[in-house]
Amino acid sequence: MSSSSYARSSTFLYLILAVLIAKSSFCFSAKVYVVYMGSITDQDSDDIVKENHQILASLHSGSIEQAQASHIYSYRHGFRGFAAMLTDEQVSEVSRIWPESPSFRDTDLPPVPPGWKGKCQPGEEFNASSCNRKLIGARYYTSGLQAEEGSGKDVSFKSPRDSIGHGTHTASTAAGRYVENMNFDGLAAGGGRGGAPLARIAVYKTCWESGCYDVDLLAAFDDAIRDGVHIISLSVGGASPQADYFQDAISLASFHAARKGVLVVASAGNEGNPSSATNLAPWIVTVGASSIDREFSSDIVLGNGVNVTGTSLSLLQTNASTTIISGADAFSGDFTPYQSSYCLDSSLNATKAKDKILVCRHVERSTKSKIEKSKIVQKAGGAGLILIDETKAGIAVPFVIPGATVTNKTGEEILSYIKSTSKPTSRIFGAKTVLGTQPAPRAATFSSKGPNTLTPEILKPDITAPGLNILAAWSPVASPGNPKFTIISGTSMSCPHVTGISALVKAVHPSWSPSAIKSAIMTTATILDNHQEPITVDSDGARANAFDYGSGLVNPTKALDPGLVYDSQPEDFVAFLCSLGYDEKSLRLVTRDNSTCDRAFKTPSDLNYPSITVPNLKDNISVTRVVTNVGAATSTYEVEVVPPAGVNVTVVPNRLVFTKVGQKIKFTVKFKVVTPSNDYSFGLLSWKNGKVQVNSPLVVRVAPTSFGSFR
Ligand SMILES: *[C@@H]1O[C@H](CO)[C@@H](O)[C@H](O)[C@H]1NC(C)=O
Ligand SMILES: *[C@@H]1O[C@H](CO)[C@@H](O)[C@H](O)[C@H]1NC(C)=O
Ligand SMILES: *[C@@H]1O[C@H](CO)[C@@H](O)[C@H](O)[C@H]1NC(C)=O
Ligand SMILES: *[C@@H]1O[C@H](CO)[C@@H](O)[C@H](O)[C@H]1NC(C)=O
Ligand SMILES: *[C@@H]1O[C@H](CO)[C@@H](O)[C@H](O)[C@H]1NC(C)=O
Ligand SMILES: *[C@@H]1O[C@H](CO)[C@@H](O)[C@H](O)[C@H]1NC(C)=O
Ligand SMILES: *[C@@H]1O[C@H](CO)[C@@H](O)[C@H](O)[C@H]1NC(C)=O
Ligand SMILES: *[C@@H]1O[C@H](CO)[C@@H](O)[C@H](O)[C@H]1NC(C)=O
């Protein structure tokens, strides 16, 4: 049993849907800064509060009052045990026909477990009786919203009910019940369920149309810990680069969750560039996104008989022999052909665009911006849209007219056909579901990547999971046509896949710590695709690496029986913070107690993490790890190492002999520079016993200064 976020139905506006798809779950906005208080019994708490107010005030253009005003909740529950969290936003339209999602029905579920302390908070369009044996808790938080926007701010669903769809989608992905026929406009039709369909869900709604607020997020974590949740699914994050752990609400709140035995699973972000990953704390499971073996394609037939393929969620199609022109050829007024090649708003001459298919370039990642572009073409009287997606994001888009995205290469092919003939024509067919895509998975281009900007010794993301074009439950009022399911993309979607799998591991191994569950998920992941070849990057086939996918693609079956785990206790995270050079004051901003730096690792690389990263290797370094036997009592593991390029790796001992369950054995991994290089290189360390394989990525960058010492 576990929990995750959820949010029920909601309103219209593709605009909002698009924000969620594109920026994806990243609804975290740092609009309200929160004072994170020291323990009430802590003598220094006043100082800490004052210091925090100063930090906050500097963020609030110097206003202490404003900073103090943002300290709204009392955190007296003190993070005593946590659960699940996700978020939502609201829009103003409300549909009164209100079908509840079949993904959250409670048929055949036993009563709510004793010991559950959560509540079902009534509000707009949401009664205390709206909860059931599946959705066992629902709360909402408006203090941040009100502090920022004023209490008069008109939001629909001042209640736990989902008005946007994001929370419904993520919650049903984590723990939705089986639904016999789910589909979006007939696409992706078939039976489907979340990762842990018997897990319970509690929803803590902290995000609104205008964003998410730290103050609400902290309060939600606080409540969830007290309510008794086991897993928190957080498809929320800030923009990169992430602030230091003691200044970042998610880092702080999740530290206390981890301390209370609650696992926090979070999205890596959708910025896509190197070093863009967020939610970087080692006590969080950070999830990147990858594709699955199903896609939504749209055939485009050119007048010369050549067929090309695009990606789309639009079922609309054009008639045969529709004239096709480049957006540049439809330039209007003061716009240059170059500007019009991007089909910017008002840049198209309606006389030229009328009844034609327009080929438009596009640089933005967001789905919203792509839908907007189809509206611009529609407004200019265009019959269809071929969007050259220069970011090659691969996200399928529900265009409002016949339309498809194509890669640069396909786009150039279409444009050169247009130039080659005086009467270019083409036809766009409606989207269809294509199964058995190979290779799959591929790392999604939008998925935020390592290295970890805050602590390069900790590999992030930790893991990858499906996040491209994912079908799950939706708030019927959140989109035109009131769909009960929809297809969206982002690390918001991959995060709850790992949440669901974590819930399964927790159900089978209820006594395991959050770190043990995380280790089981990481060490059993695969770095091979369905061709048994190394996972590649979406569309261009380049080889992906640990900065794209961490330990690899999550494997739910193997995660239940990992053989060995790399466990960490809360005090190890304190030692980790101390090894970063935290002084006691900063440390206590995180721990909220009297922790000291009596114990620190010699390097943050020594935290007993399921991956090993050495970002600055000078000649040689030894890193230690401890594995705990959670498999057969008597078992022997042999090490196998694929060293990163240019580095010699020696493991001592290279054989581990276990005689009981729970036994711990320490080993040392020695890295020595062989060939200097200035780049990160990637390897693998595996413990094998003939039955299970316990894998850890090795990520090493040789320090530039060590170049001189080698011939
Ligand atoms: C809430 O309860 C009231 C009174 O029983 C009922 O009229 C209303 O339809 C309920 N609303 C929802 C969303 O269930
Ligand atoms: C192109 O696609 C159309 C429609 O699916 C099909 O009828 C036609 O045979 C295809 N042509 C080629 C050359 O594959
Ligand atoms: C295609 O042709 C049919 C019948 O001629 C017409 O009703 C329909 O509107 C046309 N579709 C488009 C997209 O132009
Ligand atoms: C639009 O195109 C038509 C036909 O080429 C032309 O006559 C007209 O001046 C153009 N209008 C603008 C605003 O560019
Ligand atoms: C696509 O082409 C544009 C313009 O030439 C370029 O800036 C962009 O990097 C290309 N994208 C990819 C993925 O190659
Ligand atoms: C911190 O130490 C002080 C002084 O020893 C003690 O009074 C207080 O209870 C301690 N606080 C916590 C949270 O342990
Ligand atoms: C490891 O590096 C240290 C300097 O950092 C050096 O003194 C030592 O000899 C090296 N050991 C090996 C085995 O290369
Ligand atoms: C790697 O180190 C081991 C042990 O020190 C040594 O035997 C081996 O020759 C080294 N390999 C390379 C390629 O340097």
mmCIF file with all atom_site columns, C-alpha atoms in Angstrom, residues 1-4 6 8 101-107 109-113 116 130-137 171-172 174-178 194-203:
data_model
loop_
_atom_site.group_PDB
_atom_site.id
_atom_site.type_symbol
_atom_site.label_atom_id
_atom_site.label_alt_id
_atom_site.label_comp_id
_atom_site.label_asym_id
_atom_site.label_entity_id
_atom_site.label_seq_id
_atom_site.pdbx_PDB_ins_code
_atom_site.Cartn_x
_atom_site.Cartn_y
_atom_site.Cartn_z
_atom_site.occupancy
_atom_site.B_iso_or_equiv
_atom_site.pdbx_formal_charge
_atom_site.auth_seq_id
_atom_site.auth_comp_id
_atom_site.auth_asym_id
_atom_site.auth_atom_id
_atom_site.pdbx_PDB_model_num
ATOM 1  C CA . MET A 1 1   ? 0.000   0.000  0.000   1.00 0.00 ? 1   MET A CA 1
ATOM 2  C CA . SER A 1 2   ? 1.276   3.396  -0.769  1.00 0.00 ? 2   SER A CA 1
ATOM 3  C CA . SER A 1 3   ? 0.179   6.670  -1.992  1.00 0.00 ? 3   SER A CA 1
ATOM 4  C CA . SER A 1 4   ? 0.839   9.079  -4.684  1.00 0.00 ? 4   SER A CA 1
ATOM 5  C CA . TYR A 1 6   ? -3.902  12.501 -7.591  1.00 0.00 ? 6   TYR A CA 1
ATOM 6  C CA . ARG A 1 8   ? -9.695  14.639 -10.006 1.00 0.00 ? 8   ARG A CA 1
ATOM 7  C CA . SER A 1 101 ? -12.482 8.422  -13.281 1.00 0.00 ? 101 SER A CA 1
ATOM 8  C CA . PRO A 1 102 ? -12.746 4.623  -13.442 1.00 0.00 ? 102 PRO A CA 1
ATOM 9  C CA . SER A 1 103 ? -9.023  4.592  -12.641 1.00 0.00 ? 103 SER A CA 1
ATOM 10 C CA . PHE A 1 104 ? -9.880  5.484  -9.036  1.00 0.00 ? 104 PHE A CA 1
ATOM 11 C CA . ARG A 1 105 ? -12.793 3.169  -8.325  1.00 0.00 ? 105 ARG A CA 1
ATOM 12 C CA . ASP A 1 106 ? -12.554 1.174  -5.106  1.00 0.00 ? 106 ASP A CA 1
ATOM 13 C CA . THR A 1 107 ? -14.303 -2.037 -6.144  1.00 0.00 ? 107 THR A CA 1
ATOM 14 C CA . LEU A 1 109 ? -10.558 -3.037 -2.169  1.00 0.00 ? 109 LEU A CA 1
ATOM 15 C CA . PRO A 1 110 ? -10.429 -3.801 1.570   1.00 0.00 ? 110 PRO A CA 1
ATOM 16 C CA . PRO A 1 111 ? -11.318 -1.062 4.067   1.00 0.00 ? 111 PRO A CA 1
ATOM 17 C CA . VAL A 1 112 ? -8.968  1.870  4.559   1.00 0.00 ? 112 VAL A CA 1
ATOM 18 C CA . PRO A 1 113 ? -6.027  0.530  6.578   1.00 0.00 ? 113 PRO A CA 1
ATOM 19 C CA . TRP A 1 116 ? -4.159  5.929  8.241   1.00 0.00 ? 116 TRP A CA 1
ATOM 20 C CA . SER A 1 130 ? -15.743 12.065 -2.621  1.00 0.00 ? 130 SER A CA 1
ATOM 21 C CA . CYS A 1 131 ? -12.966 9.908  -1.191  1.00 0.00 ? 131 CYS A CA 1
ATOM 22 C CA . ASN A 1 132 ? -13.310 6.156  -1.258  1.00 0.00 ? 132 ASN A CA 1
ATOM 23 C CA . ARG A 1 133 ? -11.276 3.074  -0.423  1.00 0.00 ? 133 ARG A CA 1
ATOM 24 C CA . LYS A 1 134 ? -8.951  3.881  -3.338  1.00 0.00 ? 134 LYS A CA 1
ATOM 25 C CA . LEU A 1 135 ? -8.570  7.626  -2.878  1.00 0.00 ? 135 LEU A CA 1
ATOM 26 C CA . ILE A 1 136 ? -8.168  7.581  0.879   1.00 0.00 ? 136 ILE A CA 1
ATOM 27 C CA . GLY A 1 137 ? -7.037  11.143 1.429   1.00 0.00 ? 137 GLY A CA 1
ATOM 28 C CA . ALA A 1 171 ? -1.796  9.468  -9.961  1.00 0.00 ? 171 ALA A CA 1
ATOM 29 C CA . SER A 1 172 ? -3.406  6.980  -12.312 1.00 0.00 ? 172 SER A CA 1
ATOM 30 C CA . ALA A 1 174 ? 1.342   5.343  -10.328 1.00 0.00 ? 174 ALA A CA 1
ATOM 31 C CA . ALA A 1 175 ? -1.609  3.455  -8.930  1.00 0.00 ? 175 ALA A CA 1
ATOM 32 C CA . GLY A 1 176 ? -4.670  3.563  -11.226 1.00 0.00 ? 176 GLY A CA 1
ATOM 33 C CA . ARG A 1 177 ? -7.028  0.563  -11.305 1.00 0.00 ? 177 ARG A CA 1
ATOM 34 C CA . TYR A 1 178 ? -7.331  -1.556 -14.411 1.00 0.00 ? 178 TYR A CA 1
ATOM 35 C CA . GLY A 1 194 ? -1.162  2.026  -13.119 1.00 0.00 ? 194 GLY A CA 1
ATOM 36 C CA . GLY A 1 195 ? 1.999   0.455  -11.722 1.00 0.00 ? 195 GLY A CA 1
ATOM 37 C CA . ALA A 1 196 ? 0.491   -0.558 -8.379  1.00 0.00 ? 196 ALA A CA 1
ATOM 38 C CA . PRO A 1 197 ? -3.273  -0.852 -8.973  1.00 0.00 ? 197 PRO A CA 1
ATOM 39 C CA . LEU A 1 198 ? -4.050  -1.962 -5.412  1.00 0.00 ? 198 LEU A CA 1
ATOM 40 C CA . ALA A 1 199 ? -2.076  0.817  -3.734  1.00 0.00 ? 199 ALA A CA 1
ATOM 41 C CA . ARG A 1 200 ? -4.112  3.549  -2.035  1.00 0.00 ? 200 ARG A CA 1
ATOM 42 C CA . ILE A 1 201 ? -3.817  7.130  -3.122  1.00 0.00 ? 201 ILE A CA 1
ATOM 43 C CA . ALA A 1 202 ? -3.792  10.319 -1.083  1.00 0.00 ? 202 ALA A CA 1
ATOM 44 C CA . VAL A 1 203 ? -3.634  13.594 -2.928  1.00 0.00 ? 203 VAL A CA 1
#
